[in-house]
């Protein structure tokens, strides 16, 4: 049975993202209103600052670099207000913004730069050595590597603010919002290595409108202030730190990264009213003693997404802080919001991920058949926010989107009689550590390069203590090696030098005799997942 959103459908305007955000007349707040306030650098951008700086930057790359529609701007940055200027400036010039985790190693970044065929790379001085080496490996000219934030005066790299127009004659390329991309974000989807998720201008505008509907009438640019620590390189951060504030006019206090004390301090100082968080942060707000030292009474709503938040945590937060925490469900491929509790309806019922956002449909499938309402099945979704496909990967696209436009999410859940959606499990390979994607296939591929590893499978094991999954490797060791703590330590040390810290094997290594496989040789990670769950519940 197909369920449809009960909200009235949205109408997506026909223009591109730049025109929608900076030229449409729907904006309620004044040009002089501060949108991005950078808590680390104290830099503030009003709406007109963002628009004017972004336009200058867009014209600069067009005139100085001959930037073409569709050219990809890779971002390798920590959170800062300047990211908005480069992002929207790239859109002004018809470019595609492709953000990467700023903790990537040289090898990871170089592979991604090649995969997305980046024409330029924006980074901070703190990351310049990794950026430089990766650009050289990927064949990206160093003149196309630019710096945000503070710059070392001796640096050979150009600051983004120096890339300004040289002439006032500049025209924007014509963008087809249904075809042309605004963002390319990486996700492993249901299987395999991370793939570029192609998000068109129409996808992004649709989800801005869909998400805004959820809180309509409950938020106001005049009285609300929000705080942003979610990384701007993840789709949740893009939606909440970059797009939401400029569309709604709600000032965001940007944090470079999460730190509980600073988070609470900023809420207290700036009388923050809304916060977008992830389950491990919800856990800290529910249980950590540090929270009692701050006055967080200005908070009136929080939203948690990217992984499930338990009913116990939601109730504890409400009891401790008096703040409702609503849940949303989504994924990169849906730009990202699919369903959300509304502020007023957050407690009906707690634990659900709310109802479908406007113009979205969902069905629950089991073995190719739709299940009846209330029964569990894999979630398939459809809507104007659904991505165009995986970049340069028609096979993966065809395997995940059927001919009628339904996308198989790889998540499992059900809808109750009021169409509240519950996410109960995940059948795709993906591991989520603190809300970030870890693709088991990537870690397995690397681990097989270690001489002591004959065979391997990586899964996520849930830690209630940390409210997140932790990657764990099951390894069949080569005969010449003695298994034990020493070998486990040697393998993890070797792997951890090759990957960003969030991919570490925090769930440990287990040495086993065989890895479960199907007759066709396909890894049966699911068996290991079930075993680990059974072990944990003993
Ligand atoms: N419960 C259980 C949930 C939930 C969940 C996500 O890295 P990605 O591709 O994307 C995200 C998107 C987060 C997001 C959701 C809705 C929303 O409103 C919003 O704010 C604007 C952001 O994390 O990972 C997608 C995968 O993460 C899991 C699920 O497995 C999904 O396929 N996931 N939300 N409430 N699991």
Coordinates of C-alpha atoms and ligand atoms in Angstrom, one line a residue:
X1 CA 0.0 0.0 0.0
X2 CA 1.3 3.4 -1.0
X3 CA 1.1 6.2 1.5
X4 CA 1.1 9.8 0.4
X5 CA 1.9 13.0 2.3
X6 CA -1.1 14.5 3.9
X7 CA 0.3 18.1 3.4
X8 CA -0.9 20.0 0.4
X9 CA 1.6 19.4 -2.5
X10 CA 4.4 22.0 -3.1
X11 CA 4.9 23.8 -6.3
X12 CA 8.5 24.0 -7.2
X13 CA 9.3 27.3 -9.0
X14 CA 10.9 26.9 -12.5
X15 CA 14.1 28.8 -11.8
X16 CA 17.5 27.6 -10.4
X17 CA 18.6 27.7 -6.8
X18 CA 20.4 31.0 -7.0
X19 CA 17.3 32.8 -8.4
X20 CA 15.1 31.0 -5.8
X21 CA 17.2 32.1 -2.9
X22 CA 18.5 35.5 -4.0
X23 CA 16.1 36.9 -6.5
X24 CA 12.6 35.7 -5.6
X25 CA 10.2 37.9 -3.8
X26 CA 9.1 35.4 -1.3
X27 CA 11.6 36.4 1.3
X28 CA 10.1 38.0 4.4
X29 CA 13.1 39.3 6.1
X30 CA 15.2 42.5 5.3
X31 CA 18.5 42.5 3.3
X32 CA 20.3 43.8 6.4
X33 CA 19.4 40.8 8.6
X34 CA 22.3 38.7 9.8
X35 CA 22.1 35.1 8.5
X36 CA 25.5 33.5 9.2
X37 CA 27.3 34.3 12.4
X38 CA 30.6 32.5 12.7
X39 CA 31.2 31.7 16.4
X40 CA 34.9 31.0 15.8
X41 CA 35.9 34.0 13.7
X42 CA 33.1 36.4 14.8
X43 CA 32.5 37.1 11.1
X44 CA 28.9 37.9 10.3
X45 CA 27.1 37.9 6.9
X46 CA 23.8 39.6 6.3
X47 CA 21.6 38.5 3.4
X48 CA 23.0 41.2 1.2
X49 CA 26.6 40.4 2.2
X50 CA 26.1 36.8 1.2
X51 CA 24.4 37.7 -2.1
X52 CA 27.0 40.4 -3.0
X53 CA 30.1 38.3 -2.0
X54 CA 28.8 35.2 -3.7
X55 CA 28.0 37.1 -6.9
X56 CA 31.6 38.6 -6.9
X57 CA 33.0 35.1 -6.4
X58 CA 30.9 33.6 -9.1
X59 CA 31.8 36.3 -11.6
X60 CA 35.5 35.9 -10.5
X61 CA 35.7 32.2 -11.3
X62 CA 33.8 32.8 -14.5
X63 CA 36.1 35.6 -15.7
X64 CA 39.4 34.3 -14.3
X65 CA 39.0 30.6 -14.7
X66 CA 36.5 30.5 -17.6
X67 CA 34.2 28.5 -15.2
X68 CA 31.6 26.6 -17.2
X69 CA 28.1 25.3 -16.3
X70 CA 28.5 21.9 -14.6
X71 CA 32.1 22.4 -13.4
X72 CA 32.6 20.9 -10.0
X73 CA 33.9 22.9 -7.0
X74 CA 35.2 20.5 -4.3
X75 CA 35.0 21.7 -0.7
X76 CA 37.5 20.4 1.8
X77 CA 36.7 22.7 4.7
X78 CA 35.6 22.9 8.3
X79 CA 32.5 24.8 9.1
X80 CA 32.7 28.6 8.6
X81 CA 30.5 31.4 7.3
X82 CA 32.7 31.8 4.2
X83 CA 31.6 28.4 3.0
X84 CA 28.2 30.0 2.1
X85 CA 29.9 32.5 -0.2
X86 CA 31.9 29.9 -2.1
X87 CA 28.8 27.6 -2.3
X88 CA 26.4 30.1 -3.6
X89 CA 29.1 31.8 -5.7
X90 CA 29.7 28.5 -7.4
X91 CA 26.0 28.2 -8.0
X92 CA 25.9 31.8 -9.4
X93 CA 28.4 30.6 -12.1
X94 CA 26.4 27.4 -12.8
X95 CA 28.8 25.2 -10.9
X96 CA 28.2 22.1 -8.8
X97 CA 29.3 22.0 -5.2
X98 CA 30.9 18.8 -4.0
X99 CA 31.8 18.7 -0.3
X100 CA 34.2 16.2 1.4
X101 CA 34.9 15.3 4.9
X102 CA 37.7 17.7 6.1
X103 CA 39.4 14.8 8.0
X104 CA 40.1 12.8 4.8
X105 CA 43.6 11.5 4.3
X106 CA 45.5 12.3 1.1
X107 CA 44.5 9.0 -0.5
X108 CA 40.8 9.5 0.3
X109 CA 40.7 13.0 -1.0
X110 CA 42.6 12.3 -4.2
X111 CA 40.3 9.4 -5.0
X112 CA 37.2 11.6 -4.5
X113 CA 38.7 14.5 -6.5
X114 CA 39.2 12.1 -9.4
X115 CA 35.8 10.6 -9.0
X116 CA 33.9 14.0 -9.1
X117 CA 36.3 15.4 -11.8
X118 CA 36.8 18.5 -9.7
X119 CA 37.8 21.7 -11.5
X120 CA 38.8 23.5 -8.3
X121 CA 39.3 22.8 -4.6
X122 CA 38.5 25.1 -1.7
X123 CA 40.2 24.5 1.6
X124 CA 41.5 26.1 4.8
X125 CA 45.2 26.6 5.7
X126 CA 44.8 23.9 8.4
X127 CA 44.2 21.4 5.6
X128 CA 46.5 22.8 2.9
X129 CA 49.1 20.1 3.0
X130 CA 46.6 17.2 2.5
X131 CA 44.8 19.3 -0.2
X132 CA 48.0 20.1 -2.0
X133 CA 49.2 16.5 -2.1
X134 CA 45.8 15.2 -3.1
X135 CA 45.5 17.8 -5.9
X136 CA 48.9 16.8 -7.3
X137 CA 47.9 13.1 -7.3
X138 CA 44.5 13.9 -8.9
X139 CA 46.0 16.2 -11.5
X140 CA 44.3 19.3 -10.3
X141 CA 46.4 22.4 -11.0
X142 CA 47.5 24.0 -7.7
X143 CA 46.4 27.4 -9.1
X144 CA 42.9 25.9 -8.7
X145 CA 43.3 25.3 -5.0
X146 CA 42.0 28.3 -3.0
X147 CA 41.9 29.2 0.7
X148 CA 39.1 30.2 3.0
X149 CA 39.5 32.0 6.4
X150 CA 42.9 33.1 7.6
X151 CA 45.8 32.8 5.2
X152 CA 49.5 32.5 5.7
X153 CA 50.9 35.6 3.8
X154 CA 53.8 33.5 2.6
X155 CA 51.4 30.9 1.1
X156 CA 51.5 30.3 -2.7
X157 CA 47.7 29.7 -2.6
X158 CA 45.2 32.3 -3.5
X159 CA 42.5 33.5 -1.0
X160 CA 38.9 33.1 -2.2
X161 CA 38.3 36.8 -1.7
X162 CA 40.9 37.6 -4.3
X163 CA 38.9 35.8 -7.0
X164 CA 36.8 38.8 -7.8
X165 CA 35.4 40.0 -11.1
X166 CA 37.7 42.0 -13.4
X167 CA 34.8 43.4 -15.5
X168 CA 31.2 44.3 -14.7
X169 CA 30.0 42.5 -17.8
X170 CA 29.1 39.0 -16.8
X171 CA 26.1 36.8 -17.5
X172 CA 24.9 33.8 -15.7
X173 CA 24.6 30.5 -17.6
X174 CA 21.1 29.2 -18.4
X175 CA 20.3 26.4 -15.9
X176 CA 17.8 23.7 -16.4
X177 CA 16.7 23.0 -12.8
X178 CA 15.5 19.5 -13.7
X179 CA 18.8 18.4 -15.2
X180 CA 21.6 20.6 -13.9
X181 CA 23.2 19.7 -10.6
X182 CA 23.5 22.0 -7.6
X183 CA 25.3 19.5 -5.3
X184 CA 27.1 16.3 -5.7
X185 CA 27.4 14.5 -2.3
X186 CA 28.8 11.1 -1.7
X187 CA 26.9 8.2 -0.3
X188 CA 27.4 4.4 -0.5
X189 CA 23.6 4.0 -1.1
X190 CA 22.5 0.4 -0.5
X191 CA 25.8 -1.3 -1.4
X192 CA 29.5 -0.9 -2.4
X193 CA 31.7 2.1 -2.4
X194 CA 30.6 5.8 -2.0
X195 CA 29.0 7.1 -5.1
X196 CA 28.2 10.7 -6.2
X197 CA 24.6 11.5 -5.5
X198 CA 23.4 13.9 -8.2
X199 CA 21.1 16.5 -6.7
X200 CA 19.6 18.9 -9.2
X201 CA 18.5 22.5 -8.6
X202 CA 14.9 21.3 -8.6
X203 CA 15.7 18.5 -6.0
X204 CA 17.2 21.0 -3.6
X205 CA 14.6 23.7 -4.0
X206 CA 11.9 21.1 -3.5
X207 CA 13.4 19.9 -0.2
X208 CA 13.8 23.4 1.1
X209 CA 10.1 24.0 0.5
X210 CA 9.1 20.5 1.8
X211 CA 11.2 21.0 5.0
X212 CA 9.9 24.5 5.6
X213 CA 6.3 23.2 5.6
X214 CA 7.0 21.0 8.6
X215 CA 7.6 24.0 10.9
X216 CA 5.4 26.5 9.1
X217 CA 3.8 29.0 11.6
X218 CA 6.1 27.9 14.4
X219 CA 9.4 29.6 13.5
X220 CA 10.1 33.2 12.9
X221 CA 13.1 35.1 11.5
X222 CA 12.5 37.8 14.1
X223 CA 12.6 35.7 17.2
X224 CA 14.3 32.4 16.4
X225 CA 18.1 31.7 16.4
X226 CA 19.7 28.4 15.7
X227 CA 23.1 26.8 16.2
X228 CA 25.0 24.8 13.7
X229 CA 27.8 22.3 14.4
X230 CA 26.7 19.6 11.9
X231 CA 29.3 19.4 9.3
X232 CA 28.7 21.5 6.2
X233 CA 30.1 18.6 4.1
X234 CA 27.2 16.3 5.0
X235 CA 23.7 16.7 3.5
X236 CA 22.1 17.3 6.9
X237 CA 24.6 20.2 7.5
X238 CA 24.1 21.5 4.0
X239 CA 20.3 21.6 4.6
X240 CA 20.4 23.0 8.1
X241 CA 23.5 25.3 8.1
X242 CA 23.5 26.6 4.6
X243 CA 20.1 26.4 2.9
X244 CA 17.6 26.7 5.7
X245 CA 19.0 29.9 7.3
X246 CA 19.2 31.9 4.0
X247 CA 15.7 30.7 2.9
X248 CA 14.0 31.4 6.3
X249 CA 16.1 34.2 7.6
X250 CA 16.8 32.5 10.9
X251 CA 20.3 33.5 12.1
X252 CA 22.6 30.6 12.6
X253 CA 25.6 30.6 15.0
X254 CA 28.1 28.4 13.2
X255 CA 30.4 26.2 15.2
X256 CA 33.6 24.8 13.6
X257 CA 33.0 21.5 15.2
X258 CA 31.0 20.0 18.1
X259 CA 32.1 20.4 21.7
X260 CA 29.5 20.0 24.4
X261 CA 30.6 22.9 26.7
X262 CA 30.9 25.4 23.8
X263 CA 27.6 24.3 22.4
X264 CA 25.9 24.9 25.7
X265 CA 27.7 28.2 26.2
X266 CA 26.7 29.5 22.8
X267 CA 23.1 28.5 23.4
X268 CA 23.1 30.4 26.7
X269 CA 24.9 33.5 25.3
X270 CA 22.9 33.9 22.2
X271 CA 19.6 32.7 23.5
X272 CA 19.4 30.0 20.8
X273 CA 15.8 28.7 20.3
X274 CA 16.2 25.9 17.7
X275 CA 18.9 23.2 17.5
X276 CA 19.5 20.5 14.9
X277 CA 21.4 17.6 16.4
X278 CA 22.3 13.9 16.0
X279 CA 21.6 11.0 18.5
X280 CA 25.0 11.1 20.3
X281 CA 24.5 14.8 21.0
X282 CA 20.9 14.0 22.2
X283 CA 22.5 11.5 24.5
X284 CA 24.9 14.1 26.0
X285 CA 22.0 16.5 26.5
X286 CA 20.0 13.9 28.2
X287 CA 22.7 12.5 30.5
X288 CA 26.0 14.5 30.7
X289 CA 26.5 16.4 34.0
X290 CA 28.1 19.4 32.2
X291 CA 24.7 20.4 30.8
X292 CA 23.5 21.4 34.3
X293 CA 26.1 24.2 34.4
X294 CA 24.3 26.2 31.7
X295 CA 21.0 27.9 31.3
X296 CA 19.5 26.4 28.2
X297 CA 15.9 27.7 28.8
X298 CA 15.9 29.7 25.5
X299 CA 15.7 26.4 23.6
X300 CA 12.2 25.7 22.4
X301 CA 12.7 22.9 19.9
X302 CA 15.3 20.4 18.8
X303 CA 15.4 18.1 15.8
X304 CA 17.4 14.9 15.5
X305 CA 18.2 13.0 12.3
X306 CA 20.7 10.9 10.5
X307 CA 20.2 7.9 12.8
X308 CA 17.6 6.7 15.3
X309 CA 17.1 8.5 18.6
X310 CA 15.7 6.3 21.3
X311 CA 12.4 7.1 23.1
X312 CA 14.4 7.0 26.4
X313 CA 16.7 9.7 25.3
X314 CA 13.9 11.9 23.9
X315 CA 11.9 11.6 27.2
X316 CA 15.0 12.2 29.3
X317 CA 15.8 15.5 27.4
X318 CA 12.2 16.6 27.8
X319 CA 12.3 15.9 31.5
X320 CA 15.7 17.5 32.0
X321 CA 15.4 20.6 29.8
X322 CA 11.7 20.8 29.0
X323 CA 12.5 20.8 25.3
X324 CA 10.7 18.7 22.7
X325 CA 12.9 16.8 20.4
X326 CA 11.4 15.9 17.1
X327 CA 12.8 13.3 14.8
X328 CA 13.2 13.4 11.0
X329 CA 14.2 10.7 8.6
X330 CA 16.0 11.2 5.4
X331 CA 19.0 10.4 3.2
X332 CA 21.4 12.0 0.8
X333 CA 19.5 10.6 -2.2
X334 CA 16.3 12.6 -1.0
X335 CA 18.1 15.9 -0.6
X336 CA 17.7 14.8 2.4
X337 CA 14.3 15.2 4.2
X338 CA 11.7 12.4 3.7
X339 CA 9.6 12.6 6.9
X340 CA 9.5 14.6 10.0
X341 CA 7.5 15.2 13.2
X342 CA 6.1 18.7 13.4
X343 CA 6.9 20.8 16.3
X344 CA 3.4 20.7 17.6
X345 CA 3.0 17.1 16.9
X346 CA 6.3 15.9 18.2
X347 CA 4.8 13.7 20.9
X348 CA 2.4 11.9 18.7
X349 CA 4.0 9.5 19.0
X350 CA 7.5 9.8 20.4
X351 CA 9.9 7.4 18.6
X352 CA 8.3 7.9 15.2
X353 CA 10.2 9.8 12.5
X354 CA 7.0 11.7 11.8
X355 CA 5.0 11.9 8.6
X356 CA 5.9 12.3 5.0
X357 CA 6.9 15.8 3.9
X358 CA 4.7 17.3 1.1
X359 CA 4.6 15.7 -2.3
X360 CA 6.4 12.6 -1.1
X361 CA 5.1 9.0 -1.4
X362 CA 6.3 5.9 0.3
X363 CA 5.6 2.1 0.1
X364 CA 6.9 -0.8 2.2
X365 CA 8.2 -3.8 0.3
X366 CA 9.0 -7.3 1.2
X367 CA 10.4 -9.7 -1.5
X368 CA 9.1 -7.5 -4.3
X369 CA 5.5 -7.2 -2.8
X370 CA 3.9 -4.3 -1.1
X371 CA 3.1 -5.2 2.5
X372 CA -0.1 -4.1 4.2
X373 CA -0.1 -1.0 6.4
X374 CA 1.4 -1.6 9.8
X375 CA 3.7 -4.4 8.6
X376 CA 7.4 -4.0 8.3
X377 CA 9.0 -3.7 4.9
X378 CA 11.8 -1.9 3.0
X379 CA 11.0 1.8 2.5
X380 CA 10.7 2.8 -1.2
X381 CA 10.2 6.5 -1.8
X382 CA 9.3 8.9 -4.6
X383 CA 9.1 12.7 -4.8
X384 CA 10.5 15.8 -6.5
X385 CA 13.4 15.8 -4.0
X386 CA 14.6 12.4 -5.2
X387 CA 18.1 12.5 -6.8
X388 CA 18.8 12.2 -10.5
X389 CA 21.1 9.2 -10.2
X390 CA 24.6 8.2 -9.2
X391 CA 27.4 10.2 -11.0
X392 CA 29.0 8.2 -13.8
X393 CA 27.3 5.1 -12.5
X394 CA 24.2 4.2 -14.6
X395 CA 24.3 0.6 -13.3
X396 CA 24.0 1.6 -9.6
X397 CA 21.3 4.1 -10.6
X398 CA 19.3 1.5 -12.5
X399 CA 19.7 -1.0 -9.6
X400 CA 18.3 1.5 -7.1
X401 CA 15.6 3.5 -8.9
X402 CA 12.9 1.4 -10.7
X403 CA 11.2 2.4 -14.0
X404 CA 8.3 4.1 -12.1
X405 CA 10.7 6.3 -10.2
X406 CA 10.7 4.5 -6.8
X407 CA 14.0 4.5 -4.9
X408 CA 14.8 1.6 -2.6
X409 CA 16.2 3.1 0.5
X410 CA 17.7 0.0 2.1
X411 CA 15.9 1.1 5.4
X412 CA 13.3 -1.0 7.0
X413 CA 10.2 0.2 8.9
X414 CA 6.5 0.6 9.0
X415 CA 3.7 3.2 9.0
X416 CA 1.0 3.2 11.7
X417 CA -2.7 3.9 11.1
X418 CA -2.0 7.6 11.1
X419 CA 0.9 7.3 8.6
X420 CA 3.5 8.0 11.3
X421 CA 6.7 6.4 10.0
X422 CA 9.0 4.2 12.2
X423 CA 12.4 3.2 11.1
X424 CA 13.3 -0.2 12.7
X425 CA 16.2 -1.6 10.8
X426 CA 18.6 -1.2 7.9
X427 CA 19.1 -3.9 5.2
X428 CA 21.7 -1.9 3.3
X429 CA 25.4 -2.4 4.1
X430 CA 25.9 1.2 5.4
X431 CA 27.3 1.8 8.9
X432 CA 26.4 5.1 10.6
X433 CA 29.0 6.4 13.1
X434 CA 27.7 9.5 14.8
X435 CA 25.5 10.2 11.8
X436 CA 28.4 9.8 9.3
X437 CA 28.4 7.2 6.6
X438 CA 31.0 4.5 6.7
X439 CA 30.9 2.1 3.7
X440 CA 31.9 -1.4 4.8
X441 CA 33.1 -2.2 1.3
X442 CA 35.7 0.5 1.5
X443 CA 37.2 -0.7 4.8
X444 CA 37.1 -4.3 3.5
X445 CA 38.9 -3.3 0.3
X446 CA 41.6 -1.6 2.3
X447 CA 41.9 -4.4 4.9
X448 CA 42.4 -7.0 2.2
X449 CA 45.6 -5.1 1.3
X450 CA 47.1 -6.1 4.7
X451 CA 49.2 -9.3 4.4
X452 CA 47.7 -10.9 7.5
X453 CA 44.1 -10.6 6.1
X454 CA 42.9 -13.5 4.0
X455 CA 39.2 -12.5 4.1
X456 CA 37.2 -9.9 5.9
X457 CA 33.7 -8.5 6.5
X458 CA 32.9 -5.2 8.2
X459 CA 29.6 -4.5 10.0
X460 CA 28.2 -1.9 12.4
X461 CA 27.6 -2.9 16.0
X462 CA 25.3 -0.6 18.0
X463 CA 26.6 0.9 21.3
X464 CA 23.7 2.2 23.5
X465 CA 26.4 3.8 25.7
X466 CA 27.5 6.0 22.8
X467 CA 24.1 6.1 20.9
X468 CA 25.8 5.1 17.7
X469 CA 27.0 2.2 15.6
X470 CA 30.7 1.3 15.6
X471 CA 32.5 -0.3 12.7
X472 CA 33.8 -3.8 13.5
X473 CA 35.9 -6.1 11.3
X474 CA 35.6 -9.9 11.2
X475 CA 38.9 -11.2 9.9
X476 CA 40.1 -14.6 8.6
X477 CA 43.9 -14.3 9.3
X478 CA 46.5 -15.7 6.9
X479 CA 48.0 -18.9 8.1
X480 CA 51.5 -17.5 8.9
X481 CA 50.0 -15.1 11.5
X482 CA 49.1 -15.7 15.1
X483 CA 45.8 -14.1 15.9
X484 CA 45.3 -12.1 19.1
X485 CA 45.4 -8.6 20.6
X486 CA 48.8 -7.9 19.1
X487 CA 47.8 -8.7 15.5
X488 CA 44.5 -6.8 16.0
X489 CA 46.5 -3.8 17.2
X490 CA 48.9 -4.0 14.3
X491 CA 46.0 -4.2 11.7
X492 CA 44.0 -1.4 13.2
X493 CA 47.0 0.9 13.4
X494 CA 47.8 0.1 9.8
X495 CA 44.2 0.8 8.7
X496 CA 43.7 3.9 10.8
X497 CA 46.7 5.6 9.0
X498 CA 44.8 5.3 5.8
X499 CA 41.3 6.5 6.7
X500 CA 39.6 9.5 8.3
X501 CA 39.1 9.1 12.1
X502 CA 35.4 8.6 11.8
X503 CA 36.0 5.3 9.9
X504 CA 38.1 3.8 12.7
X505 CA 37.3 0.2 13.8
X506 CA 35.9 1.4 17.2
X507 CA 33.9 -1.8 17.4
X508 CA 37.2 -3.8 17.3
X509 CA 38.4 -6.8 15.3
X510 CA 37.2 -10.4 15.7
X511 CA 39.2 -13.2 14.3
X512 CA 37.1 -15.9 12.7
X513 CA 37.6 -19.1 10.7
X514 CA 35.3 -18.2 7.8
X515 CA 33.2 -15.3 6.6
X516 CA 29.6 -16.2 5.8
X517 CA 29.0 -16.1 2.1
X518 CA 26.2 -17.1 -0.3
X519 CA 26.8 -19.9 -2.9
X520 CA 27.5 -17.1 -5.4
X521 CA 30.3 -15.8 -3.1
X522 CA 28.4 -12.7 -1.9
X523 CA 29.3 -11.6 1.6
X524 CA 26.4 -12.3 4.0
X525 CA 27.0 -9.4 6.4
X526 CA 23.5 -9.8 7.7
X527 CA 24.4 -13.1 9.5
X528 CA 27.2 -11.3 11.4
X529 CA 24.9 -8.4 12.2
X530 CA 22.3 -10.9 13.7
X531 CA 25.1 -12.7 15.6
X532 CA 26.4 -9.4 17.1
X533 CA 22.9 -8.4 18.2
X534 CA 22.3 -11.8 19.8
X535 CA 25.7 -11.5 21.6
X536 CA 24.9 -7.9 22.8
X537 CA 21.5 -9.0 24.2
X538 CA 22.9 -11.8 26.3
Ligands
LIG1 N1 16.1 7.0 12.0 C1 16.8 5.9 11.6 C2 16.2 8.2 11.4 C3 17.2 8.3 10.4 C4 18.0 7.2 10.0 C5 18.5 8.9 8.7 O1 24.1 10.3 5.4 P1 22.7 10.0 4.8 O2 22.6 9.8 3.4 O3 21.7 11.1 5.2 C6 21.3 11.6 6.4 C7 20.2 12.5 6.3 C8 19.7 13.1 7.4 C9 18.5 13.9 7.5 C10 17.3 13.4 7.6 C11 16.0 14.1 7.6 C12 16.1 15.5 7.8 O4 15.1 16.2 7.9 C13 17.4 16.1 7.8 O5 17.5 17.4 8.0 C14 17.3 18.3 7.1 C15 18.5 15.3 7.7 O6 21.8 11.2 7.4 O7 22.2 8.7 5.6 C16 20.9 8.2 5.4 C17 20.7 7.0 6.3 O8 20.7 7.4 7.7 C18 19.8 6.7 8.4 C19 19.1 5.8 7.4 O9 19.7 4.5 7.3 C20 19.3 6.5 6.1 O10 19.1 5.7 4.9 N2 18.8 7.6 9.0 N3 17.6 9.3 9.5 N4 15.5 9.2 11.8 N5 17.8 6.0 10.6

